[in-house]
XYZ file of C-alpha atoms in Angstrom:
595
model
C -3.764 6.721 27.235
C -3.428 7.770 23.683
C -6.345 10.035 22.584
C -8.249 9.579 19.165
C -10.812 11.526 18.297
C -13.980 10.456 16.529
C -13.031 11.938 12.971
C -9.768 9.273 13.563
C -11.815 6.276 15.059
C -14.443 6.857 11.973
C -11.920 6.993 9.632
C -10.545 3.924 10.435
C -13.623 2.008 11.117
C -14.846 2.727 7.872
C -11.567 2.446 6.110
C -11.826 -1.484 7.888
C -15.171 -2.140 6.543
C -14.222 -0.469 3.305
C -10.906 -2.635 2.827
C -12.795 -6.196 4.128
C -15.577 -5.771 1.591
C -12.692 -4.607 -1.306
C -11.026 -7.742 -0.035
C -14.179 -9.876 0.003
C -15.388 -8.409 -3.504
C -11.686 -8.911 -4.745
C -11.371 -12.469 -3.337
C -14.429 -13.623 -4.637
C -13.615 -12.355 -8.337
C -10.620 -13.906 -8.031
C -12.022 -17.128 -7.021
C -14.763 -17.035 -9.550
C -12.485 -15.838 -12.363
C -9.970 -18.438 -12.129
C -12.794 -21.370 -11.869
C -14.057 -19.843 -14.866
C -10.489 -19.863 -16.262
C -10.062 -23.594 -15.366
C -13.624 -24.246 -16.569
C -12.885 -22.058 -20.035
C -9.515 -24.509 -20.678
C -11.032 -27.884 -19.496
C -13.676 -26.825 -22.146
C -11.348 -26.463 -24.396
C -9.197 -29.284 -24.210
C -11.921 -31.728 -23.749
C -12.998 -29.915 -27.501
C -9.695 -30.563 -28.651
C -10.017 -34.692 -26.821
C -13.183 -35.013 -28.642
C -11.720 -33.781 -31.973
C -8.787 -35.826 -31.477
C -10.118 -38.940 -30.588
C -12.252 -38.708 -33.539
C -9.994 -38.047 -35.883
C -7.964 -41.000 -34.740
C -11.063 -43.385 -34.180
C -11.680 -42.382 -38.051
C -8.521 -42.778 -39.274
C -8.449 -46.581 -38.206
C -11.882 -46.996 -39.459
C -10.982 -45.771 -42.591
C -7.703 -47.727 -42.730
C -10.320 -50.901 -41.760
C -12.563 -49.607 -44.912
C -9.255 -49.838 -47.136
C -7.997 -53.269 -46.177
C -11.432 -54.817 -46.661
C -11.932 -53.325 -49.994
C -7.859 -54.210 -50.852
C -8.596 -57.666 -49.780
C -11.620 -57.605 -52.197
C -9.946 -56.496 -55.109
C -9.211 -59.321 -58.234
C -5.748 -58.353 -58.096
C -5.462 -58.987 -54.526
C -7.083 -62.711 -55.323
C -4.531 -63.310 -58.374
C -1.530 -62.249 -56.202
C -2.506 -64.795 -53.280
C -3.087 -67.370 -56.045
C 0.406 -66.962 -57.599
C 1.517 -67.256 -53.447
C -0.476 -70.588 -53.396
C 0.231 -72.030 -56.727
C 3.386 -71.295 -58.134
C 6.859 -71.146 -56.788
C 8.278 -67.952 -55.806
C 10.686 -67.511 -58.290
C 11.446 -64.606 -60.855
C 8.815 -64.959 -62.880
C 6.105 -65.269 -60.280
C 7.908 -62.082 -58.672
C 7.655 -59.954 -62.130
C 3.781 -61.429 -62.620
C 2.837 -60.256 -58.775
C 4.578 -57.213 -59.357
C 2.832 -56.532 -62.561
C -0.625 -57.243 -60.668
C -0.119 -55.412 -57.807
C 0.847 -51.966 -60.026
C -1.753 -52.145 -62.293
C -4.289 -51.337 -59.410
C -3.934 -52.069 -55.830
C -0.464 -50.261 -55.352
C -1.420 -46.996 -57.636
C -4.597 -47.299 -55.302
C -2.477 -47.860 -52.041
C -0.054 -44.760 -53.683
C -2.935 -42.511 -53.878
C -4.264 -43.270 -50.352
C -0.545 -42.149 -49.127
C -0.875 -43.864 -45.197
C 1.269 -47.455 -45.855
C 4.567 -47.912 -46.379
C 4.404 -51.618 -46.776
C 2.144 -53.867 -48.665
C 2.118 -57.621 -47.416
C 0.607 -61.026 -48.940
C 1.027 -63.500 -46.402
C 0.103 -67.417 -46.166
C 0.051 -69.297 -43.280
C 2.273 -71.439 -45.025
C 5.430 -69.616 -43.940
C 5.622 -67.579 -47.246
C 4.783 -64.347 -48.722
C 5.436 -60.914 -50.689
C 6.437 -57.868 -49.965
C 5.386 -54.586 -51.784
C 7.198 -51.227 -51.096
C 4.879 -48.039 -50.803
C 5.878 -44.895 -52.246
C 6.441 -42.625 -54.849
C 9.367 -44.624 -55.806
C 7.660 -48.260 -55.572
C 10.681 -51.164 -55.520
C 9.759 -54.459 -57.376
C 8.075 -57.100 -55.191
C 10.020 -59.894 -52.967
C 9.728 -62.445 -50.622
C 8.911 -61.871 -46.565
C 12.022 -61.445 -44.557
C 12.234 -64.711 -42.139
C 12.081 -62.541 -39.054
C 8.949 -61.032 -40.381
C 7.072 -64.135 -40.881
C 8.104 -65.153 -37.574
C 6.257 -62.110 -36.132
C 3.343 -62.861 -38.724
C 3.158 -66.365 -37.886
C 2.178 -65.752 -33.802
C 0.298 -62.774 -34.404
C -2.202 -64.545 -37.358
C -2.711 -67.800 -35.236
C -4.735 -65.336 -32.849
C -6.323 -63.779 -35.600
C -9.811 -64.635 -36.759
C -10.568 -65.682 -40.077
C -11.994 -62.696 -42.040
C -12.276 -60.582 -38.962
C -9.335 -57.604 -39.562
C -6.735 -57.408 -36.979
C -4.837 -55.229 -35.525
C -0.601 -55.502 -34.521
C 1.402 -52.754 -33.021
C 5.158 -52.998 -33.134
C 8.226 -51.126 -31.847
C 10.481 -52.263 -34.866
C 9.891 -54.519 -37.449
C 12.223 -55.593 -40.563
C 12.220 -53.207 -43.254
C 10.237 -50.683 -41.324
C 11.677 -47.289 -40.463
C 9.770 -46.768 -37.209
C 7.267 -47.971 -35.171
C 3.782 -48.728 -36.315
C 0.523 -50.597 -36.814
C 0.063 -53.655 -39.097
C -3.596 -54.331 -39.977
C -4.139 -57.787 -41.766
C -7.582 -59.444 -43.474
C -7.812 -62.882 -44.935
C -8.520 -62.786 -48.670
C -11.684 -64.557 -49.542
C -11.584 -67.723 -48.963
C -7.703 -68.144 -48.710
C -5.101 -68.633 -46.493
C -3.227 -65.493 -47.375
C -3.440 -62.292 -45.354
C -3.466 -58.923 -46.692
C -1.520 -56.843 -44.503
C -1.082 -53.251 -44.397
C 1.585 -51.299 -42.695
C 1.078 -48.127 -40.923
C 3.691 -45.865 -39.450
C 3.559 -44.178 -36.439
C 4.042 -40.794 -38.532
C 0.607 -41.012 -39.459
C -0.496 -41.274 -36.228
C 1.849 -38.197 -35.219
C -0.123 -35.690 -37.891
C -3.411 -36.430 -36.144
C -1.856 -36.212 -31.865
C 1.240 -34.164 -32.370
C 0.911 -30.177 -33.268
C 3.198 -27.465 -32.746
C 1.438 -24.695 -33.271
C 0.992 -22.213 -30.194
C -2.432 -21.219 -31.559
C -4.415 -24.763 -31.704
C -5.693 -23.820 -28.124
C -2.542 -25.730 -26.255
C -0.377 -22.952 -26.332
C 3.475 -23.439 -25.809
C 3.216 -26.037 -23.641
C -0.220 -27.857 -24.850
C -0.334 -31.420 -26.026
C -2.516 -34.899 -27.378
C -1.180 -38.104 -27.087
C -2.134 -42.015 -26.892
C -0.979 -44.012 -24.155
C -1.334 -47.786 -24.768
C -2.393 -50.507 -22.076
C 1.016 -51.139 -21.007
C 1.095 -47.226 -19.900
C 3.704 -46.458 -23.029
C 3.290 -43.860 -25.119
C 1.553 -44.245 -28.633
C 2.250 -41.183 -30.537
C 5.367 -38.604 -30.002
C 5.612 -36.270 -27.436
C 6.167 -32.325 -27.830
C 8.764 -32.663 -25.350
C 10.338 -35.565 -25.261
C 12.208 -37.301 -28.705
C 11.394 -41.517 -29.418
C 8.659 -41.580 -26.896
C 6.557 -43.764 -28.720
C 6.659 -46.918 -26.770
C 9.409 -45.553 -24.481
C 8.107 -42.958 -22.895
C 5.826 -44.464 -19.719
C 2.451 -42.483 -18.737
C 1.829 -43.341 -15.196
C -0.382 -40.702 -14.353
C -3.697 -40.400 -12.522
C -5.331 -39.395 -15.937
C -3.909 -42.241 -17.703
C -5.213 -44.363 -15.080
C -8.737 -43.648 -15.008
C -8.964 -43.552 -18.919
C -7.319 -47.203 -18.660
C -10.253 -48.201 -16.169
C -12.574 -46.789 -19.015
C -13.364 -43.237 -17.055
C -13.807 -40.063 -18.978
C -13.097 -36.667 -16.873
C -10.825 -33.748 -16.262
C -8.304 -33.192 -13.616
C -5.032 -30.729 -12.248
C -2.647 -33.467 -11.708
C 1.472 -34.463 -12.367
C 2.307 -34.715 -16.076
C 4.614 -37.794 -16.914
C 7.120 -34.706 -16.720
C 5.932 -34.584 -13.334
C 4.611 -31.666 -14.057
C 1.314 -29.970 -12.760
C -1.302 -29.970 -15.487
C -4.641 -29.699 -16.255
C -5.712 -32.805 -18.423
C -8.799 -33.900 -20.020
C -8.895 -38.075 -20.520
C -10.880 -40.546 -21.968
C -10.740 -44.154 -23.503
C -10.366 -44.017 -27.284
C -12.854 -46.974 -29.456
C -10.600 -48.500 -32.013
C -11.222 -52.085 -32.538
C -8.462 -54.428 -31.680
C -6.663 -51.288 -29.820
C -6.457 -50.645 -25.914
C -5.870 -47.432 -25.903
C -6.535 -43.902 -24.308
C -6.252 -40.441 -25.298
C -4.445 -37.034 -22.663
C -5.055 -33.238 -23.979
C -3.298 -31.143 -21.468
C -1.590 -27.775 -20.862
C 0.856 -27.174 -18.132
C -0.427 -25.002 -15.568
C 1.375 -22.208 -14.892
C 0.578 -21.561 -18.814
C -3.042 -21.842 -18.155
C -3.130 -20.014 -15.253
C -0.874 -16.807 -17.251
C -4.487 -14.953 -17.498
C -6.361 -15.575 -13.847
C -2.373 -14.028 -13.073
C -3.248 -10.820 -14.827
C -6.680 -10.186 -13.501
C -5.058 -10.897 -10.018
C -3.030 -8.567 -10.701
C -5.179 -6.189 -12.064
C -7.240 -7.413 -9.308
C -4.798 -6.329 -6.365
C -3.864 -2.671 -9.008
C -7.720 -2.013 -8.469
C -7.852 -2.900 -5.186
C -5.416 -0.621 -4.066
C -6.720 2.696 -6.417
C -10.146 1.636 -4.847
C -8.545 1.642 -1.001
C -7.259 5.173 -2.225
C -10.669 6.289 -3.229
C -11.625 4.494 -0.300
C -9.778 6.355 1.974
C -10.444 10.050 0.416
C -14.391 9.483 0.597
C -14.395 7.844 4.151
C -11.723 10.910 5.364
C -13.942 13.206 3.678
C -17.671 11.698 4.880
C -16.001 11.420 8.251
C -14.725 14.994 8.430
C -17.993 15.925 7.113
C -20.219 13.727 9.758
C -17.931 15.009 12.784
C -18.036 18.429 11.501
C -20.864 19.461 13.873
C -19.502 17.611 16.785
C -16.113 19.642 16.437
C -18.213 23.124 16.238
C -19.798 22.073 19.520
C -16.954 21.112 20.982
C -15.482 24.393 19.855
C -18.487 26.305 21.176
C -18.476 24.299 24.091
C -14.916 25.202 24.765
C -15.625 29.235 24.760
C -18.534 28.637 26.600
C -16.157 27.404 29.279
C -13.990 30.587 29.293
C -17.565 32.698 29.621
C -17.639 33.235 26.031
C -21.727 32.856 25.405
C -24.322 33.248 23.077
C -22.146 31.897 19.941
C -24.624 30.140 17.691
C -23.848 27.203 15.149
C -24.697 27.675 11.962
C -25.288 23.881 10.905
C -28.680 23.064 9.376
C -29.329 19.486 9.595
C -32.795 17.622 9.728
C -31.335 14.725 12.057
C -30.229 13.932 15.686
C -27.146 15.827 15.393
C -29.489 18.728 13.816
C -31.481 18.823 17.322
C -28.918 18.549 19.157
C -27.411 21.631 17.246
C -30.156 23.228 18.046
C -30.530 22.560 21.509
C -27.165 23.936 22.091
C -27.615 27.360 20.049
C -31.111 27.740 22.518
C -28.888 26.377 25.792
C -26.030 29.107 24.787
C -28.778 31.634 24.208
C -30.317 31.353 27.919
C -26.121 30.735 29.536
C -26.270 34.379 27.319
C -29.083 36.015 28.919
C -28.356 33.810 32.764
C -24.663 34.967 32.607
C -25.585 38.522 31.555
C -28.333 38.774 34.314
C -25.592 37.498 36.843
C -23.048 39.799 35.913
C -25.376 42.853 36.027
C -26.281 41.468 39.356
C -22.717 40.816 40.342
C -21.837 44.328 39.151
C -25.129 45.673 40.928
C -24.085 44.353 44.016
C -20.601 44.933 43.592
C -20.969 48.511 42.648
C -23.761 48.263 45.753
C -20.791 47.529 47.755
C -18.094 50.016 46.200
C -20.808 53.041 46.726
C -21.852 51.901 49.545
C -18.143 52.111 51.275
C -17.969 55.399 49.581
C -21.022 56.735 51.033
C -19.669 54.969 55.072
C -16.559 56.876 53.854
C -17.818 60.054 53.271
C -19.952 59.791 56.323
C -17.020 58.531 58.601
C -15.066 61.523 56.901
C -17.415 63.665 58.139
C -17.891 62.819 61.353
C -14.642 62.671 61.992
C -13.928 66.098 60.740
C -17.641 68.060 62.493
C -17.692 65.734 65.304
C -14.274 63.773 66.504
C -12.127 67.232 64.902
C -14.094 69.427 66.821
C -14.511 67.724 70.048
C -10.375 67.494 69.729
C -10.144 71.040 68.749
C -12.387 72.533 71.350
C -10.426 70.096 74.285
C -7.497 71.425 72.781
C -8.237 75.177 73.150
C -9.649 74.060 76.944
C -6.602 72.822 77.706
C -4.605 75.689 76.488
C -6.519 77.989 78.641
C -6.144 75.582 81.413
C -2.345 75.534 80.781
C -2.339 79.557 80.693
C -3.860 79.869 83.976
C -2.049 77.001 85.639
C 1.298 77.165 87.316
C 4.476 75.463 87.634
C 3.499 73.528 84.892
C 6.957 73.259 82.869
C 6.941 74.706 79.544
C 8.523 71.887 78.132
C 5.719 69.708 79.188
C 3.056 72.523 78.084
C 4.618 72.606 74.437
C 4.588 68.915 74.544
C 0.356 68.395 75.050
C -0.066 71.634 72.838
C 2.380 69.517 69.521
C 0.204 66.475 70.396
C -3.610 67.913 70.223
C -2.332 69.342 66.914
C -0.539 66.332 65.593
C -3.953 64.353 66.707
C -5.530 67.083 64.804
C -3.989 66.467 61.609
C -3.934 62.622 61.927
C -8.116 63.372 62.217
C -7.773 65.667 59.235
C -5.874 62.901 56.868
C -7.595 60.456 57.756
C -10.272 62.363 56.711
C -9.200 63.254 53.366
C -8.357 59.953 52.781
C -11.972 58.949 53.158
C -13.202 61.646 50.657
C -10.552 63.707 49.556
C -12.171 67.254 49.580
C -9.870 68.045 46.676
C -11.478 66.025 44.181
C -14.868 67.145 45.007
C -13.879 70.480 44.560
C -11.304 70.673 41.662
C -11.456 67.203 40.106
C -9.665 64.533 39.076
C -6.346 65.394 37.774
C -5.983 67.780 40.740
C -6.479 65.056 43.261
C -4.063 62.538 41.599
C -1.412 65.027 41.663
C -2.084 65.916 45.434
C -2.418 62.382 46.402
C 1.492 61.687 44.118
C 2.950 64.359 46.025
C 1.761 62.990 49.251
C 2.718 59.747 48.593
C 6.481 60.835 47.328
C 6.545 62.682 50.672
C 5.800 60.040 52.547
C 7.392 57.177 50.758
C 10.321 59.045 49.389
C 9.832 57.540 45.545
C 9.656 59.749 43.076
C 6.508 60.173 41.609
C 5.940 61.854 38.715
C 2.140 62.458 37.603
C 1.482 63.906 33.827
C -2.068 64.763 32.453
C -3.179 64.918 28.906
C -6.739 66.197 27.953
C -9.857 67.392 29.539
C -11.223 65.966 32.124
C -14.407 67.956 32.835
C -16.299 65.588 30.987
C -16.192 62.774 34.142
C -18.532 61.970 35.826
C -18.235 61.927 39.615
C -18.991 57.995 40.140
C -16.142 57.938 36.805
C -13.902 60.146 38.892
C -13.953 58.704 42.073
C -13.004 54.831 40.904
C -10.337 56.332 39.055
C -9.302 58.047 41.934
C -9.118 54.902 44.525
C -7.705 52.843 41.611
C -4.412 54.906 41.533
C -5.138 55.220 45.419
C -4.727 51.577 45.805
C -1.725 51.354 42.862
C 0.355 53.907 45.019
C -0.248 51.985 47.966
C 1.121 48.807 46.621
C 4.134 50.334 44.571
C 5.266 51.810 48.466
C 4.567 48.490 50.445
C 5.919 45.830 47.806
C 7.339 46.807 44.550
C 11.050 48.282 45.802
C 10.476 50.758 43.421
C 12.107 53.945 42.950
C 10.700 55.882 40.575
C 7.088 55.993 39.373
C 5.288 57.845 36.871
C 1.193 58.177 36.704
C -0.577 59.189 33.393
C -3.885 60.410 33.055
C -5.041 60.602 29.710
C -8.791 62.200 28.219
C -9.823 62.395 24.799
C -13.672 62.914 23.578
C -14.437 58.714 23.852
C -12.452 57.862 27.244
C -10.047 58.233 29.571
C -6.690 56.391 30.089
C -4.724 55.963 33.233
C -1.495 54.112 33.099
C 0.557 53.534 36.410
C 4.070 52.571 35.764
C 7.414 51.667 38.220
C 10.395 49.901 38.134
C 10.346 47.652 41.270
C 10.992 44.033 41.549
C 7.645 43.316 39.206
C 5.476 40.586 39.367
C 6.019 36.876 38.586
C 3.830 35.845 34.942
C 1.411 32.935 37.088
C 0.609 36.180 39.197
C -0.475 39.670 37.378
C -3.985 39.913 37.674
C -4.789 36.665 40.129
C -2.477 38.122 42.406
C -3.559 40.196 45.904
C -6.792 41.159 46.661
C -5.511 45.155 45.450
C -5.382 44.343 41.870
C -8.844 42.733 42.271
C -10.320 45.511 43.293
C -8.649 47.986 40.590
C -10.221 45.967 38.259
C -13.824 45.280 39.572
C -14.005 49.195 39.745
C -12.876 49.370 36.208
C -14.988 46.879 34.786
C -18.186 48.262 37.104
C -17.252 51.350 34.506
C -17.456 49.801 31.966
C -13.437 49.483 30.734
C -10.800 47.740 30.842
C -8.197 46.518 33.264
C -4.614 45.477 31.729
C -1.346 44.648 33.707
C 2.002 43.867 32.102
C 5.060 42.578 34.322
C 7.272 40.227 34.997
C 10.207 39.303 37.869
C 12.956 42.800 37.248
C 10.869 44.256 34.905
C 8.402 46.622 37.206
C 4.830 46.757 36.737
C 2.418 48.604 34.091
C -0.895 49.230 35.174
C -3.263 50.799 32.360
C -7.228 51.789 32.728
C -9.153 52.830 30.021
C -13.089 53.512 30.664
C -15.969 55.011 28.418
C -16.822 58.991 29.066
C -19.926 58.683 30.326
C -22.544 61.862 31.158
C -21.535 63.823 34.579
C -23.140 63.535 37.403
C -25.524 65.869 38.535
């Protein structure tokens, strides 16, 4: 199972809650950005509907002002007169013409919105004026055009203006509007015609900064769902281009309202909509900018959106890393501590000062660690009380067995021995052979009794000391054992004390005895070592060595050297490995010599 430590699962568990309320907080400015976007442009193109539709709802009622005055006017009167009375012949032509300039056509001039002035009886006949800045003499209605006059007038009221829109109509450029008004009491119809063009300067703009952009447009759509001014995109749309769109739909059923819906590009837009009031017209007005225009800034701020977002999961990340480093800071130093106290280390303290549960716990540890300080310390001078208890006390049943042996069990042997040599003098035909044989064994039992003896308490180190001892107990050994032992000493050792001497002493005791019974060895060297602090002594062969997962752990020999070198306060150091031999080096303190 994969391990993660509580700096890791902190980090991350913040750096989640930091990143879902980034993501939350980003979200929602998103969200409430881009409905303030969409609200922002649906303000402004139901501004630029308004000013639209008023513009065009005055422009007709302004064109309605003109034809009623026009159809007031004296000149307008003679000219239907003339239409009524005379015959349309030259001279009626040059007289109508005459009347018409003299006022109503500089008048009609001025005003700059008709192309075509029309006097028109319900009689079937009629004049025609040309608008402009290069006006054409008058002349008669064009058949076709009183054909279109004639149905259109019968469903006119009299004196009531009235409205006609036409694709194409003789003598007209374009499409348009004719507006007609009966003069006085007359048969004859003033008629004004409109182009489409005028329309066009009110609807159609190309200018990027009106507040539609590149791809922002007005336009009239008619009952019959046809365009009624021009397009941006689209060339001759007037009354070819249909507008079968949601918008135009619900401004046809007289709604007002906004909406993200398919141009008549098919196109997604957002459109503002409403029915436009122009008497004798059926019409309804679109302002609307393609979307993916519109929605250019809410882009940005996502974008700067998601830029932030990230910089801020950066920060993010630093701070939590940092706060959670800083949080599990405490809980790694008493792991740490925790970790030495398990290898015996004790009494560390933690320097952390914090007034919280982590603080008390900090501080419960530093007073637990304290008392495992003062516990383990008690132990160990009870463990080395008992253990040096032990050491002495085999040193003391040593020196007592060694002297029993030698007063009691040495003498008894000796004096049987020199009983049984006078016994053997005075016996007879006892073989010599035999007689030499019991005299070599009472003297070999002898000096079995007397080694044994000095191995219990050497009487050498008593009486000339350490370095003395070592080197008798080397050469013994090499005699024994036939390895060569060689034993150097370096400094003064007068300054041990006898406890100091005698550990030392069984230490390279027990060394010898395991280079002889396990190393192979061949050659050995002992070093004793004194200076005015502490003595050294370094045991060194070149046998078969020990395996690294043994050194110290291994045999209860070793164990021993080094209890009786830590009871004295040093140090206890092996070095070896398989074919490498064995080093064996004691240092210990001088302390004062024994009385």
């Amino acid at each position: 199972m994969i391990r993660i430590t509580i700096t890791k699962r902190l980090t991350i568990y913040f750096m989640m809650m930091g990143l879902i309320i980034i993501a939350i907080i980003g979200s929602y400015s998103y969200i409430k950005a881009r409905e303030a976007l969409m609200k922002r442009t649906f303000d402004q193109l139901k501004s630029l509907r308004i000013e639209k539709k008023n513009r065009i709802e005055n422009f007709f009622r302004q064109r309605y002002n003109d034809l009623s005055n026009l159809s007031n006017l004296n000149n307008s009167k003679e000219i239907a007169y003339i239409i009524n009375h005379h015959k349309i012949d030259k001279t009626s032509l040059e007289t109508a013409d005459s009347i018409f300039k003299h006022y109503t056509g500089t008048y009609i001039q001025a005003l700059g919105y008709y192309t075509q002035t029309y006097y028109y009886s319900n009689q079937g006949k009629g004049l025609i004026f040309q608008n402009g800045l290069k006006q054409e003499k008058a002349h008669k209605i064009n058949p076709k055009t009183i054909l279109i006059f004639s149905k259109w007038l019968k469903k006119t009221d009299d004196n009531i203006p009235g409205i006609l829109e036409y694709r194409k109509i003789p003598g007209a450029d374009s499409a348009g509007f004719l507006m007609a008004k009966q003069i006085g009491n007359t048969d004859i119809f003033l008629i004004l015609n409109i182009p489409v063009s005028n329309i066009n300067k009110i609807m159609l703009e190309n200018n990027p900064h009106n507040g539609l952009g590149e791809s922002g447009e007005s336009y009239l759509v008619g009952r019959d769902q046809l365009m009624r001014s021009s397009s941006r995109f689209q060339d001759n749309a007037v009354f070819n281009t249909s507008v079968n769109t949601p918008a135009a739909r619900n401004a046809l059923e007289g709604k007002t309202g906004t909406g993200l819906i398919p141009d008549y590009r098919g196109i997604d837009v957002l459109s503002a909509y409403s029915p436009v009031s122009i008497r004798g017209l059926d019409w309804v007005i679109l302002t609307e900018i393609d979307k993916k225009e519109a929605m250019i800034p809410i882009n940005i701020v996502r974008s700067n959106i998601l830029y932030l977002s990230i910089v801020l999961s950066l920060l993010v990340f630093g701070l939590v890393a940092l706060l959670s480093s800083i949080i599990t800071s405490p809980i790694r130093s008493l792991r740490d501590e925790t970790e030495k106290i398990t290898k015996g280390q004790y009494g560390s303290q933690i320097g952390i000062q914090r007034n919280d549960e982590i603080g008390d716990l900090i501080q419960a540890f530093n007073i637990m660690t304290l008392e495992l300080k003062e516990n383990a310390r008690k132990l160990e001078n009870e463990r080395q009380l008992r253990l040096s208890s032990v050491i002495d006390g085999q040193e003391m049943e040593r020196q007592r067995l060694s002297r029993e042996i030698h007063d009691s069990l040495g003498q008894s042997i000796l004096a049987i021995k020199l009983k049984v040599d006078q016994l053997l003098r005075q016996a007879e035909n006892i073989p010599t052979q035999s007689t030499q044989e019991i005299r070599e064994l009472f003297s070999s039992a002898l000096n079995d009794i007397r080694a044994i003896s000095r191995n219990l308490m050497p009487a050498v180190l008593s009486e000339f000391g350490l370095s003395e001892a070592i080197a008798n107990l080397a050469t013994d050994s090499m005699k024994a054992s036939g390895i060569e032992i060689d034993f150097n000493d370096q400094g003064f050792f007068a300054a041990a004390d006898k406890k100091t001497e005698n550990y030392l002493y069984r230490i390279c005791q027990e060394a010898i005895n395991n280079i002889i019974k396990h190393s192979g060895a061949e050659k050995a060297r002992i070093t004793l070592k004194s200076d005015k602090n502490s003595i050294q002594l370094v045991i060194k062969d070149n046998g078969y060595g020990l395996p690294e997962q043994q050194n110290e752990k291994s045999g209860h020999g070793l164990t021993h050297m080094k209890e009786r070198a830590e009871l004295l306060g040093g140090s206890f150091k092996i070095h070896s490995g398989a074919g490498k031999g064995t080093e064996i080096s004691i240092i210990v303190p001088h302390k004062n010599k024994a009385s």
